[in-house]
Every structure is written in C-alpha cells, then in structure tokens.
mmCIF file of N, CA, C and O in Angstrom:
data_model
loop_
_atom_site.group_PDB
_atom_site.id
_atom_site.type_symbol
_atom_site.label_atom_id
_atom_site.label_comp_id
_atom_site.label_asym_id
_atom_site.label_seq_id
_atom_site.Cartn_x
_atom_site.Cartn_y
_atom_site.Cartn_z
ATOM 1 N N MET A 1 50.389 57.584 -62.936
ATOM 2 C CA MET A 1 49.239 58.167 -63.591
ATOM 3 C C MET A 1 48.264 58.742 -62.569
ATOM 4 O O MET A 1 47.694 59.797 -62.780
ATOM 5 N N GLN A 2 48.089 58.051 -61.454
ATOM 6 C CA GLN A 2 47.146 58.543 -60.453
ATOM 7 C C GLN A 2 47.575 59.898 -59.894
ATOM 8 O O GLN A 2 46.751 60.788 -59.732
ATOM 9 N N GLY A 3 48.864 60.043 -59.622
ATOM 10 C CA GLY A 3 49.359 61.308 -59.089
ATOM 11 C C GLY A 3 49.133 62.452 -60.058
ATOM 12 O O GLY A 3 48.715 63.542 -59.675
ATOM 13 N N THR A 4 49.381 62.200 -61.333
ATOM 14 C CA THR A 4 49.168 63.215 -62.358
ATOM 15 C C THR A 4 47.705 63.595 -62.447
ATOM 16 O O THR A 4 47.360 64.783 -62.508
ATOM 17 N N HIS A 5 46.843 62.590 -62.439
ATOM 18 C CA HIS A 5 45.411 62.875 -62.514
ATOM 19 C C HIS A 5 44.945 63.647 -61.276
ATOM 20 O O HIS A 5 44.160 64.589 -61.385
ATOM 21 N N THR A 6 45.436 63.273 -60.102
ATOM 22 C CA THR A 6 45.053 63.962 -58.873
ATOM 23 C C THR A 6 45.427 65.435 -58.942
ATOM 24 O O THR A 6 44.649 66.304 -58.569
ATOM 25 N N GLN A 7 46.626 65.735 -59.463
ATOM 26 C CA GLN A 7 47.057 67.121 -59.578
ATOM 27 C C GLN A 7 46.280 67.875 -60.650
ATOM 28 O O GLN A 7 45.974 69.049 -60.497
ATOM 29 N N ALA A 8 45.934 67.201 -61.738
ATOM 30 C CA ALA A 8 45.281 67.863 -62.859
ATOM 31 C C ALA A 8 43.778 68.024 -62.675
ATOM 32 O O ALA A 8 43.142 68.769 -63.408
ATOM 33 N N ALA A 9 43.193 67.337 -61.703
ATOM 34 C CA ALA A 9 41.742 67.327 -61.560
ATOM 35 C C ALA A 9 41.176 68.652 -61.050
ATOM 36 O O ALA A 9 39.977 68.839 -61.048
ATOM 37 N N GLY A 10 41.988 69.565 -60.602
ATOM 38 C CA GLY A 10 41.505 70.878 -60.173
ATOM 39 C C GLY A 10 40.875 70.843 -58.799
ATOM 40 O O GLY A 10 40.046 69.989 -58.505
ATOM 41 N N MET A 11 41.275 71.737 -57.928
ATOM 42 C CA MET A 11 40.778 71.811 -56.553
ATOM 43 C C MET A 11 40.926 70.470 -55.849
ATOM 44 O O MET A 11 40.185 70.138 -54.961
ATOM 45 N N GLY A 12 41.881 69.659 -56.286
ATOM 46 C CA GLY A 12 42.107 68.380 -55.635
ATOM 47 C C GLY A 12 41.153 67.302 -56.086
ATOM 48 O O GLY A 12 41.165 66.213 -55.544
ATOM 49 N N GLY A 13 40.300 67.574 -57.070
ATOM 50 C CA GLY A 13 39.367 66.551 -57.536
ATOM 51 C C GLY A 13 38.545 65.993 -56.394
ATOM 52 O O GLY A 13 37.967 66.732 -55.617
ATOM 53 N N MET A 14 38.496 64.666 -56.272
ATOM 54 C CA MET A 14 37.723 64.050 -55.200
ATOM 55 C C MET A 14 38.382 64.198 -53.841
ATOM 56 O O MET A 14 37.794 63.882 -52.834
ATOM 57 N N ARG A 15 39.618 64.667 -53.792
ATOM 58 C CA ARG A 15 40.231 64.910 -52.487
ATOM 59 C C ARG A 15 39.575 66.120 -51.836
ATOM 60 O O ARG A 15 39.551 66.239 -50.629
ATOM 61 N N ALA A 16 39.079 67.027 -52.647
ATOM 62 C CA ALA A 16 38.428 68.223 -52.129
ATOM 63 C C ALA A 16 37.033 68.288 -52.734
ATOM 64 O O ALA A 16 36.251 67.375 -52.556
ATOM 65 N N ALA A 17 36.718 69.364 -53.443
ATOM 66 C CA ALA A 17 35.377 69.493 -54.021
ATOM 67 C C ALA A 17 35.423 69.821 -55.500
ATOM 68 O O ALA A 17 34.419 70.222 -56.072
ATOM 69 N N GLY A 18 36.557 69.627 -56.127
ATOM 70 C CA GLY A 18 36.690 69.955 -57.547
ATOM 71 C C GLY A 18 35.705 69.211 -58.418
ATOM 72 O O GLY A 18 35.149 69.774 -59.364
ATOM 73 N N ASP A 19 35.449 67.942 -58.110
ATOM 74 C CA ASP A 19 34.512 67.158 -58.914
ATOM 75 C C ASP A 19 33.095 67.689 -58.776
ATOM 76 O O ASP A 19 32.324 67.708 -59.732
ATOM 77 N N LEU A 20 32.735 68.148 -57.587
ATOM 78 C CA LEU A 20 31.383 68.663 -57.356
ATOM 79 C C LEU A 20 31.188 70.003 -58.060
ATOM 80 O O LEU A 20 30.141 70.246 -58.664
ATOM 81 N N VAL A 21 32.195 70.858 -57.984
ATOM 82 C CA VAL A 21 32.135 72.159 -58.652
ATOM 83 C C VAL A 21 32.060 71.960 -60.162
ATOM 84 O O VAL A 21 31.260 72.599 -60.850
ATOM 85 N N ALA A 22 32.868 71.037 -60.680
ATOM 86 C CA ALA A 22 32.856 70.767 -62.113
ATOM 87 C C ALA A 22 31.495 70.248 -62.565
ATOM 88 O O ALA A 22 31.012 70.613 -63.642
ATOM 89 N N ARG A 23 30.849 69.414 -61.756
ATOM 90 C CA ARG A 23 29.509 68.923 -62.096
ATOM 91 C C ARG A 23 28.525 70.077 -62.244
ATOM 92 O O ARG A 23 27.689 70.083 -63.139
ATOM 93 N N MET A 24 28.608 71.048 -61.354
ATOM 94 C CA MET A 24 27.698 72.187 -61.425
ATOM 95 C C MET A 24 28.001 73.042 -62.659
ATOM 96 O O MET A 24 27.084 73.563 -63.285
ATOM 97 N N GLN A 25 29.265 73.165 -63.008
ATOM 98 C CA GLN A 25 29.624 73.923 -64.199
ATOM 99 C C GLN A 25 29.089 73.241 -65.455
ATOM 100 O O GLN A 25 28.608 73.897 -66.376
ATOM 101 N N MET A 26 29.157 71.914 -65.482
ATOM 102 C CA MET A 26 28.725 71.189 -66.676
ATOM 103 C C MET A 26 27.209 71.021 -66.750
ATOM 104 O O MET A 26 26.616 71.172 -67.813
ATOM 105 N N THR A 27 26.564 70.704 -65.624
ATOM 106 C CA THR A 27 25.125 70.428 -65.678
ATOM 107 C C THR A 27 24.275 71.689 -65.667
ATOM 108 O O THR A 27 23.199 71.713 -66.249
ATOM 109 N N ARG A 28 24.722 72.724 -64.982
ATOM 110 C CA ARG A 28 23.937 73.948 -64.859
ATOM 111 C C ARG A 28 24.555 75.130 -65.575
ATOM 112 O O ARG A 28 24.076 76.252 -65.459
ATOM 113 N N ARG A 29 25.669 74.905 -66.270
ATOM 114 C CA ARG A 29 26.376 75.952 -67.008
ATOM 115 C C ARG A 29 26.723 77.152 -66.127
ATOM 116 O O ARG A 29 26.612 78.300 -66.538
ATOM 117 N N MET A 30 27.111 76.860 -64.900
ATOM 118 C CA MET A 30 27.501 77.919 -63.969
ATOM 119 C C MET A 30 28.951 78.319 -64.225
ATOM 120 O O MET A 30 29.771 77.499 -64.617
ATOM 121 N N ARG A 31 29.244 79.566 -63.972
ATOM 122 C CA ARG A 31 30.619 80.040 -63.984
ATOM 123 C C ARG A 31 31.277 79.553 -62.697
ATOM 124 O O ARG A 31 30.597 79.217 -61.731
ATOM 125 N N LEU A 32 32.596 79.557 -62.671
ATOM 126 C CA LEU A 32 33.336 79.008 -61.535
ATOM 127 C C LEU A 32 32.940 79.621 -60.186
ATOM 128 O O LEU A 32 32.616 78.885 -59.257
ATOM 129 N N PRO A 33 32.918 80.953 -60.044
ATOM 130 C CA PRO A 33 32.544 81.512 -58.734
ATOM 131 C C PRO A 33 31.123 81.116 -58.306
ATOM 132 O O PRO A 33 30.875 80.831 -57.134
ATOM 133 N N GLU A 34 30.206 81.096 -59.263
ATOM 134 C CA GLU A 34 28.823 80.722 -58.974
ATOM 135 C C GLU A 34 28.734 79.247 -58.566
ATOM 136 O O GLU A 34 28.026 78.900 -57.619
ATOM 137 N N ALA A 35 29.464 78.383 -59.264
ATOM 138 C CA ALA A 35 29.462 76.952 -58.955
ATOM 139 C C ALA A 35 30.057 76.700 -57.576
ATOM 140 O O ALA A 35 29.526 75.904 -56.795
ATOM 141 N N LYS A 36 31.153 77.386 -57.256
ATOM 142 C CA LYS A 36 31.774 77.234 -55.932
ATOM 143 C C LYS A 36 30.808 77.670 -54.835
ATOM 144 O O LYS A 36 30.673 76.997 -53.813
ATOM 145 N N ALA A 37 30.140 78.798 -55.030
ATOM 146 C CA ALA A 37 29.197 79.300 -54.024
ATOM 147 C C ALA A 37 28.040 78.327 -53.825
ATOM 148 O O ALA A 37 27.622 78.068 -52.691
ATOM 149 N N TYR A 38 27.518 77.764 -54.915
ATOM 150 C CA TYR A 38 26.403 76.817 -54.844
ATOM 151 C C TYR A 38 26.804 75.561 -54.078
ATOM 152 O O TYR A 38 26.104 75.117 -53.170
ATOM 153 N N VAL A 39 27.965 74.994 -54.433
ATOM 154 C CA VAL A 39 28.433 73.774 -53.770
ATOM 155 C C VAL A 39 28.720 74.042 -52.294
ATOM 156 O O VAL A 39 28.336 73.253 -51.430
ATOM 157 N N ALA A 40 29.360 75.158 -51.998
ATOM 158 C CA ALA A 40 29.663 75.500 -50.605
ATOM 159 C C ALA A 40 28.383 75.624 -49.786
ATOM 160 O O ALA A 40 28.305 75.133 -48.654
ATOM 161 N N GLU A 41 27.361 76.243 -50.360
ATOM 162 C CA GLU A 41 26.077 76.380 -49.661
ATOM 163 C C GLU A 41 25.459 75.009 -49.390
ATOM 164 O O GLU A 41 24.994 74.740 -48.291
ATOM 165 N N LYS A 42 25.465 74.136 -50.404
ATOM 166 C CA LYS A 42 24.867 72.806 -50.254
ATOM 167 C C LYS A 42 25.625 71.946 -49.247
ATOM 168 O O LYS A 42 25.032 71.123 -48.559
ATOM 169 N N LEU A 43 26.944 72.136 -49.163
ATOM 170 C CA LEU A 43 27.749 71.340 -48.238
ATOM 171 C C LEU A 43 27.843 71.969 -46.854
ATOM 172 O O LEU A 43 28.319 71.336 -45.919
ATOM 173 N N GLY A 44 27.420 73.219 -46.725
ATOM 174 C CA GLY A 44 27.480 73.897 -45.431
ATOM 175 C C GLY A 44 28.892 74.278 -45.031
ATOM 176 O O GLY A 44 29.274 74.148 -43.865
ATOM 177 N N CYS A 45 29.684 74.746 -46.003
ATOM 178 C CA CYS A 45 31.052 75.163 -45.708
ATOM 179 C C CYS A 45 31.337 76.452 -46.488
ATOM 180 O O CYS A 45 30.479 76.944 -47.203
ATOM 181 N N SER A 46 32.546 76.968 -46.333
ATOM 182 C CA SER A 46 32.919 78.179 -47.066
ATOM 183 C C SER A 46 33.546 77.796 -48.406
ATOM 184 O O SER A 46 33.979 76.661 -48.604
ATOM 185 N N THR A 47 33.608 78.771 -49.313
ATOM 186 C CA THR A 47 34.227 78.508 -50.608
ATOM 187 C C THR A 47 35.726 78.245 -50.456
ATOM 188 O O THR A 47 36.307 77.516 -51.254
ATOM 189 N N VAL A 48 36.342 78.803 -49.434
ATOM 190 C CA VAL A 48 37.765 78.556 -49.180
ATOM 191 C C VAL A 48 37.982 77.092 -48.789
ATOM 192 O O VAL A 48 38.947 76.463 -49.219
ATOM 193 N N GLU A 49 37.076 76.537 -47.997
ATOM 194 C CA GLU A 49 37.207 75.145 -47.563
ATOM 195 C C GLU A 49 37.049 74.150 -48.704
ATOM 196 O O GLU A 49 37.498 73.011 -48.593
ATOM 197 N N LEU A 50 36.424 74.560 -49.812
ATOM 198 C CA LEU A 50 36.235 73.652 -50.938
ATOM 199 C C LEU A 50 37.551 73.121 -51.490
ATOM 200 O O LEU A 50 37.602 72.017 -52.017
ATOM 201 N N SER A 51 38.617 73.911 -51.401
ATOM 202 C CA SER A 51 39.904 73.469 -51.926
ATOM 203 C C SER A 51 40.830 72.924 -50.849
ATOM 204 O O SER A 51 41.981 72.614 -51.123
ATOM 205 N N ASP A 52 40.327 72.757 -49.636
ATOM 206 C CA ASP A 52 41.119 72.204 -48.537
ATOM 207 C C ASP A 52 40.823 70.711 -48.414
ATOM 208 O O ASP A 52 39.746 70.327 -47.957
ATOM 209 N N PRO A 53 41.769 69.842 -48.802
ATOM 210 C CA PRO A 53 41.490 68.409 -48.777
ATOM 211 C C PRO A 53 41.204 67.861 -47.381
ATOM 212 O O PRO A 53 40.445 66.909 -47.233
ATOM 213 N N VAL A 54 41.782 68.466 -46.343
ATOM 214 C CA VAL A 54 41.552 67.979 -44.982
ATOM 215 C C VAL A 54 40.122 68.305 -44.542
ATOM 216 O O VAL A 54 39.389 67.440 -44.052
ATOM 217 N N ALA A 55 39.710 69.552 -44.748
ATOM 218 C CA ALA A 55 38.342 69.949 -44.385
ATOM 219 C C ALA A 55 37.321 69.188 -45.217
ATOM 220 O O ALA A 55 36.291 68.732 -44.714
ATOM 221 N N MET A 56 37.601 69.027 -46.503
ATOM 222 C CA MET A 56 36.647 68.364 -47.380
ATOM 223 C C MET A 56 36.561 66.866 -47.123
ATOM 224 O O MET A 56 35.527 66.254 -47.366
ATOM 225 N N GLU A 57 37.630 66.253 -46.616
ATOM 226 C CA GLU A 57 37.539 64.830 -46.271
ATOM 227 C C GLU A 57 36.477 64.633 -45.193
ATOM 228 O O GLU A 57 35.654 63.725 -45.275
ATOM 229 N N VAL A 58 36.458 65.530 -44.219
ATOM 230 C CA VAL A 58 35.463 65.457 -43.147
ATOM 231 C C VAL A 58 34.061 65.645 -43.713
ATOM 232 O O VAL A 58 33.148 64.873 -43.428
ATOM 233 N N VAL A 59 33.885 66.670 -44.545
ATOM 234 C CA VAL A 59 32.576 66.954 -45.135
ATOM 235 C C VAL A 59 32.113 65.787 -46.014
ATOM 236 O O VAL A 59 30.972 65.345 -45.924
ATOM 237 N N ARG A 60 33.012 65.289 -46.863
ATOM 238 C CA ARG A 60 32.650 64.196 -47.772
ATOM 239 C C ARG A 60 32.273 62.938 -46.993
ATOM 240 O O ARG A 60 31.354 62.226 -47.377
ATOM 241 N N LEU A 61 32.973 62.663 -45.908
ATOM 242 C CA LEU A 61 32.638 61.489 -45.093
ATOM 243 C C LEU A 61 31.297 61.671 -44.392
ATOM 244 O O LEU A 61 30.485 60.746 -44.348
ATOM 245 N N GLU A 62 31.057 62.859 -43.847
ATOM 246 C CA GLU A 62 29.789 63.127 -43.155
ATOM 247 C C GLU A 62 28.600 63.006 -44.094
ATOM 248 O O GLU A 62 27.548 62.517 -43.722
ATOM 249 N N LYS A 63 28.761 63.459 -45.329
ATOM 250 C CA LYS A 63 27.653 63.479 -46.276
ATOM 251 C C LYS A 63 27.635 62.267 -47.211
ATOM 252 O O LYS A 63 26.766 62.149 -48.055
ATOM 253 N N GLY A 64 28.606 61.355 -47.061
ATOM 254 C CA GLY A 64 28.653 60.159 -47.886
ATOM 255 C C GLY A 64 28.921 60.428 -49.345
ATOM 256 O O GLY A 64 28.373 59.776 -50.222
ATOM 257 N N LEU A 65 29.821 61.392 -49.629
ATOM 258 C CA LEU A 65 30.085 61.784 -51.005
ATOM 259 C C LEU A 65 31.306 61.104 -51.598
ATOM 260 O O LEU A 65 31.710 61.413 -52.709
ATOM 261 N N GLY A 66 31.905 60.181 -50.877
ATOM 262 C CA GLY A 66 33.034 59.421 -51.392
ATOM 263 C C GLY A 66 34.359 60.151 -51.280
ATOM 264 O O GLY A 66 34.417 61.372 -51.318
ATOM 265 N N THR A 67 35.412 59.378 -51.097
ATOM 266 C CA THR A 67 36.783 59.889 -51.069
ATOM 267 C C THR A 67 37.654 58.928 -51.856
ATOM 268 O O THR A 67 37.208 57.852 -52.242
ATOM 269 N N LEU A 68 38.892 59.318 -52.078
ATOM 270 C CA LEU A 68 39.829 58.437 -52.770
ATOM 271 C C LEU A 68 40.690 57.727 -51.732
ATOM 272 O O LEU A 68 41.454 58.376 -51.028
ATOM 273 N N PRO A 69 40.577 56.405 -51.619
ATOM 274 C CA PRO A 69 41.370 55.672 -50.617
ATOM 275 C C PRO A 69 42.867 55.858 -50.787
ATOM 276 O O PRO A 69 43.611 55.758 -49.836
ATOM 277 N N ALA A 70 43.320 56.136 -51.995
ATOM 278 C CA ALA A 70 44.756 56.302 -52.225
ATOM 279 C C ALA A 70 45.285 57.595 -51.614
ATOM 280 O O ALA A 70 46.475 57.697 -51.343
ATOM 281 N N THR A 71 44.429 58.576 -51.412
ATOM 282 C CA THR A 71 44.901 59.865 -50.893
ATOM 283 C C THR A 71 44.363 60.168 -49.500
ATOM 284 O O THR A 71 44.720 61.166 -48.913
ATOM 285 N N THR A 72 43.495 59.335 -48.977
ATOM 286 C CA THR A 72 42.950 59.564 -47.637
ATOM 287 C C THR A 72 43.005 58.270 -46.844
ATOM 288 O O THR A 72 43.337 57.215 -47.370
ATOM 289 N N ASN A 73 42.652 58.352 -45.585
ATOM 290 C CA ASN A 73 42.583 57.154 -44.760
ATOM 291 C C ASN A 73 41.442 56.271 -45.233
ATOM 292 O O ASN A 73 40.458 56.752 -45.785
ATOM 293 N N VAL A 74 41.552 54.981 -44.983
ATOM 294 C CA VAL A 74 40.483 54.058 -45.347
ATOM 295 C C VAL A 74 39.432 54.095 -44.243
ATOM 296 O O VAL A 74 39.751 53.987 -43.059
ATOM 297 N N HIS A 75 38.178 54.256 -44.621
ATOM 298 C CA HIS A 75 37.075 54.286 -43.677
ATOM 299 C C HIS A 75 36.138 53.143 -44.039
ATOM 300 O O HIS A 75 35.471 53.191 -45.076
ATOM 301 N N PRO A 76 36.068 52.097 -43.211
ATOM 302 C CA PRO A 76 35.314 50.892 -43.576
ATOM 303 C C PRO A 76 33.838 51.116 -43.884
ATOM 304 O O PRO A 76 33.286 50.425 -44.715
ATOM 305 N N TYR A 77 33.205 52.061 -43.252
ATOM 306 C CA TYR A 77 31.764 52.259 -43.457
ATOM 307 C C TYR A 77 31.465 53.436 -44.373
ATOM 308 O O TYR A 77 30.358 53.941 -44.408
ATOM 309 N N GLU A 78 32.450 53.844 -45.132
ATOM 310 C CA GLU A 78 32.303 54.950 -46.074
ATOM 311 C C GLU A 78 31.404 54.533 -47.242
ATOM 312 O O GLU A 78 31.348 53.365 -47.613
ATOM 313 N N ALA A 79 30.713 55.507 -47.802
ATOM 314 C CA ALA A 79 29.849 55.232 -48.958
ATOM 315 C C ALA A 79 30.669 54.673 -50.109
ATOM 316 O O ALA A 79 31.742 55.171 -50.417
ATOM 317 N N GLY A 80 30.149 53.621 -50.739
ATOM 318 C CA GLY A 80 30.802 53.041 -51.907
ATOM 319 C C GLY A 80 30.567 53.908 -53.127
ATOM 320 O O GLY A 80 29.913 54.954 -53.060
ATOM 321 N N MET A 81 31.075 53.468 -54.262
ATOM 322 C CA MET A 81 31.029 54.297 -55.470
ATOM 323 C C MET A 81 29.603 54.697 -55.864
ATOM 324 O O MET A 81 29.315 55.864 -56.063
ATOM 325 N N MET A 82 28.725 53.726 -55.991
ATOM 326 C CA MET A 82 27.361 54.040 -56.457
ATOM 327 C C MET A 82 26.593 54.811 -55.385
ATOM 328 O O MET A 82 25.870 55.758 -55.696
ATOM 329 N N GLU A 83 26.764 54.422 -54.140
ATOM 330 C CA GLU A 83 26.093 55.138 -53.044
ATOM 331 C C GLU A 83 26.553 56.593 -53.001
ATOM 332 O O GLU A 83 25.742 57.501 -52.803
ATOM 333 N N ALA A 84 27.841 56.822 -53.214
ATOM 334 C CA ALA A 84 28.366 58.189 -53.225
ATOM 335 C C ALA A 84 27.726 58.999 -54.352
ATOM 336 O O ALA A 84 27.362 60.155 -54.160
ATOM 337 N N LYS A 85 27.559 58.393 -55.523
ATOM 338 C CA LYS A 85 26.928 59.112 -56.644
ATOM 339 C C LYS A 85 25.474 59.450 -56.334
ATOM 340 O O LYS A 85 24.999 60.533 -56.662
ATOM 341 N N PHE A 86 24.754 58.522 -55.709
ATOM 342 C CA PHE A 86 23.379 58.806 -55.286
ATOM 343 C C PHE A 86 23.371 59.996 -54.327
ATOM 344 O O PHE A 86 22.535 60.903 -54.449
ATOM 345 N N ASN A 87 24.304 59.990 -53.371
ATOM 346 C CA ASN A 87 24.370 61.071 -52.381
ATOM 347 C C ASN A 87 24.752 62.401 -53.019
ATOM 348 O O ASN A 87 24.237 63.453 -52.632
ATOM 349 N N ILE A 88 25.642 62.380 -53.996
ATOM 350 C CA ILE A 88 26.028 63.607 -54.695
ATOM 351 C C ILE A 88 24.826 64.172 -55.452
ATOM 352 O O ILE A 88 24.536 65.364 -55.378
ATOM 353 N N ALA A 89 24.100 63.296 -56.156
ATOM 354 C CA ALA A 89 22.917 63.749 -56.908
ATOM 355 C C ALA A 89 21.890 64.374 -55.977
ATOM 356 O O ALA A 89 21.299 65.414 -56.282
ATOM 357 N N GLU A 90 21.680 63.748 -54.833
ATOM 358 C CA GLU A 90 20.696 64.258 -53.873
ATOM 359 C C GLU A 90 21.156 65.561 -53.237
ATOM 360 O O GLU A 90 20.386 66.519 -53.131
ATOM 361 N N THR A 91 22.422 65.617 -52.826
ATOM 362 C CA THR A 91 22.954 66.805 -52.152
ATOM 363 C C THR A 91 22.947 68.024 -53.063
ATOM 364 O O THR A 91 22.543 69.108 -52.659
ATOM 365 N N LEU A 92 23.400 67.846 -54.314
ATOM 366 C CA LEU A 92 23.490 68.978 -55.234
ATOM 367 C C LEU A 92 22.198 69.229 -56.002
ATOM 368 O O LEU A 92 22.050 70.257 -56.656
ATOM 369 N N GLY A 93 21.263 68.288 -55.943
ATOM 370 C CA GLY A 93 19.997 68.461 -56.644
ATOM 371 C C GLY A 93 20.145 68.407 -58.157
ATOM 372 O O GLY A 93 19.510 69.180 -58.873
ATOM 373 N N ILE A 94 21.000 67.504 -58.627
ATOM 374 C CA ILE A 94 21.233 67.367 -60.067
ATOM 375 C C ILE A 94 21.044 65.913 -60.495
ATOM 376 O O ILE A 94 21.231 65.003 -59.691
ATOM 377 N N PRO A 95 20.668 65.710 -61.753
ATOM 378 C CA PRO A 95 20.605 64.336 -62.245
ATOM 379 C C PRO A 95 22.006 63.867 -62.640
ATOM 380 O O PRO A 95 22.786 64.632 -63.208
ATOM 381 N N ILE A 96 22.333 62.632 -62.297
ATOM 382 C CA ILE A 96 23.576 62.012 -62.732
ATOM 383 C C ILE A 96 23.171 60.798 -63.552
ATOM 384 O O ILE A 96 22.405 59.956 -63.083
ATOM 385 N N ASN A 97 23.665 60.725 -64.773
ATOM 386 C CA ASN A 97 23.214 59.725 -65.731
ATOM 387 C C ASN A 97 23.266 58.301 -65.178
ATOM 388 O O ASN A 97 22.297 57.554 -65.287
ATOM 389 N N CYS A 98 24.379 57.900 -64.575
ATOM 390 C CA CYS A 98 24.473 56.518 -64.090
ATOM 391 C C CYS A 98 23.492 56.261 -62.956
ATOM 392 O O CYS A 98 22.975 55.151 -62.812
ATOM 393 N N VAL A 99 23.198 57.266 -62.155
ATOM 394 C CA VAL A 99 22.213 57.114 -61.077
ATOM 395 C C VAL A 99 20.824 56.932 -61.673
ATOM 396 O O VAL A 99 20.062 56.045 -61.257
ATOM 397 N N GLU A 100 20.494 57.752 -62.661
ATOM 398 C CA GLU A 100 19.180 57.652 -63.293
ATOM 399 C C GLU A 100 19.011 56.314 -64.011
ATOM 400 O O GLU A 100 17.950 55.696 -63.937
ATOM 401 N N ARG A 101 20.058 55.844 -64.679
ATOM 402 C CA ARG A 101 19.987 54.546 -65.356
ATOM 403 C C ARG A 101 19.849 53.402 -64.351
ATOM 404 O O ARG A 101 19.108 52.458 -64.574
ATOM 405 N N PHE A 102 20.586 53.505 -63.249
ATOM 406 C CA PHE A 102 20.490 52.474 -62.206
ATOM 407 C C PHE A 102 19.071 52.412 -61.649
ATOM 408 O O PHE A 102 18.496 51.328 -61.509
ATOM 409 N N LYS A 103 18.498 53.568 -61.354
ATOM 410 C CA LYS A 103 17.126 53.619 -60.834
ATOM 411 C C LYS A 103 16.143 52.999 -61.824
ATOM 412 O O LYS A 103 15.248 52.263 -61.431
ATOM 413 N N ALA A 104 16.308 53.301 -63.102
ATOM 414 C CA ALA A 104 15.410 52.762 -64.120
ATOM 415 C C ALA A 104 15.526 51.246 -64.227
ATOM 416 O O ALA A 104 14.509 50.542 -64.329
ATOM 417 N N ARG A 105 16.739 50.744 -64.143
ATOM 418 C CA ARG A 105 16.945 49.301 -64.283
ATOM 419 C C ARG A 105 16.438 48.500 -63.095
ATOM 420 O O ARG A 105 16.001 47.368 -63.263
ATOM 421 N N VAL A 106 16.499 49.075 -61.913
ATOM 422 C CA VAL A 106 16.016 48.329 -60.737
ATOM 423 C C VAL A 106 14.605 48.718 -60.347
ATOM 424 O O VAL A 106 14.060 48.193 -59.373
ATOM 425 N N GLY A 107 14.011 49.630 -61.101
ATOM 426 C CA GLY A 107 12.617 50.009 -60.853
ATOM 427 C C GLY A 107 12.421 50.900 -59.638
ATOM 428 O O GLY A 107 11.406 50.799 -58.951
ATOM 429 N N MET A 108 13.374 51.792 -59.394
ATOM 430 C CA MET A 108 13.252 52.717 -58.253
ATOM 431 C C MET A 108 12.476 53.950 -58.654
ATOM 432 O O MET A 108 12.620 54.505 -59.673
#
C-alpha cells in the first residue's frame, strides 16, 4: 500500500514537494503552475527541482519540512511530524488546521 500511495501522491508526495504544491492548490486555489512557482520561491529552488526527490530531500531536511523514512535515509535530528507541520505552515505562510488547533490547546 505504501508503494502505491507514494506513486499516486504526485510529484513524489513527501519525497519531493507534491504535498506542498497540493497544499497551495487547496488553500489558495492556485493553479498547478502558479502553486509550483510559489513553493519553489519559498523553498529557494527551481520548479524543476520540486519533482526531484534527491534535491528535495536536502531542501526538506534543511528547512525541517519532514521526509518519509521509508523512502529516504533516517536522520536522527530531523523534524518530527508536528514540528514539520509547524515549519510547513511558517515556510508557506498558510494556516494548517492541526497546527492551529495545537496552538489553541496549548495556549500558544
């Protein structure tokens, strides 16, 4: 199931930047080229690199945006799930529901 989901997630999903591009399409109603350009600008890379899992692993690790341990090397000091979501919300400048709920519950 994981392999199927990884292939179906588009642009490699969390292996690359597919999840980030999809977030921009859903939250800001951007078209695909516009969403790719926005994410590439925020990450400081080219739109071509967004679909390169090797290049994006480096970017995701540098910015703490999370990776999938099943498809990449294990990095002990990598951002955990919730920390990665906080970093994604901050990097892309978008609200993420679970981040906002977490902040409300802990009084941040």
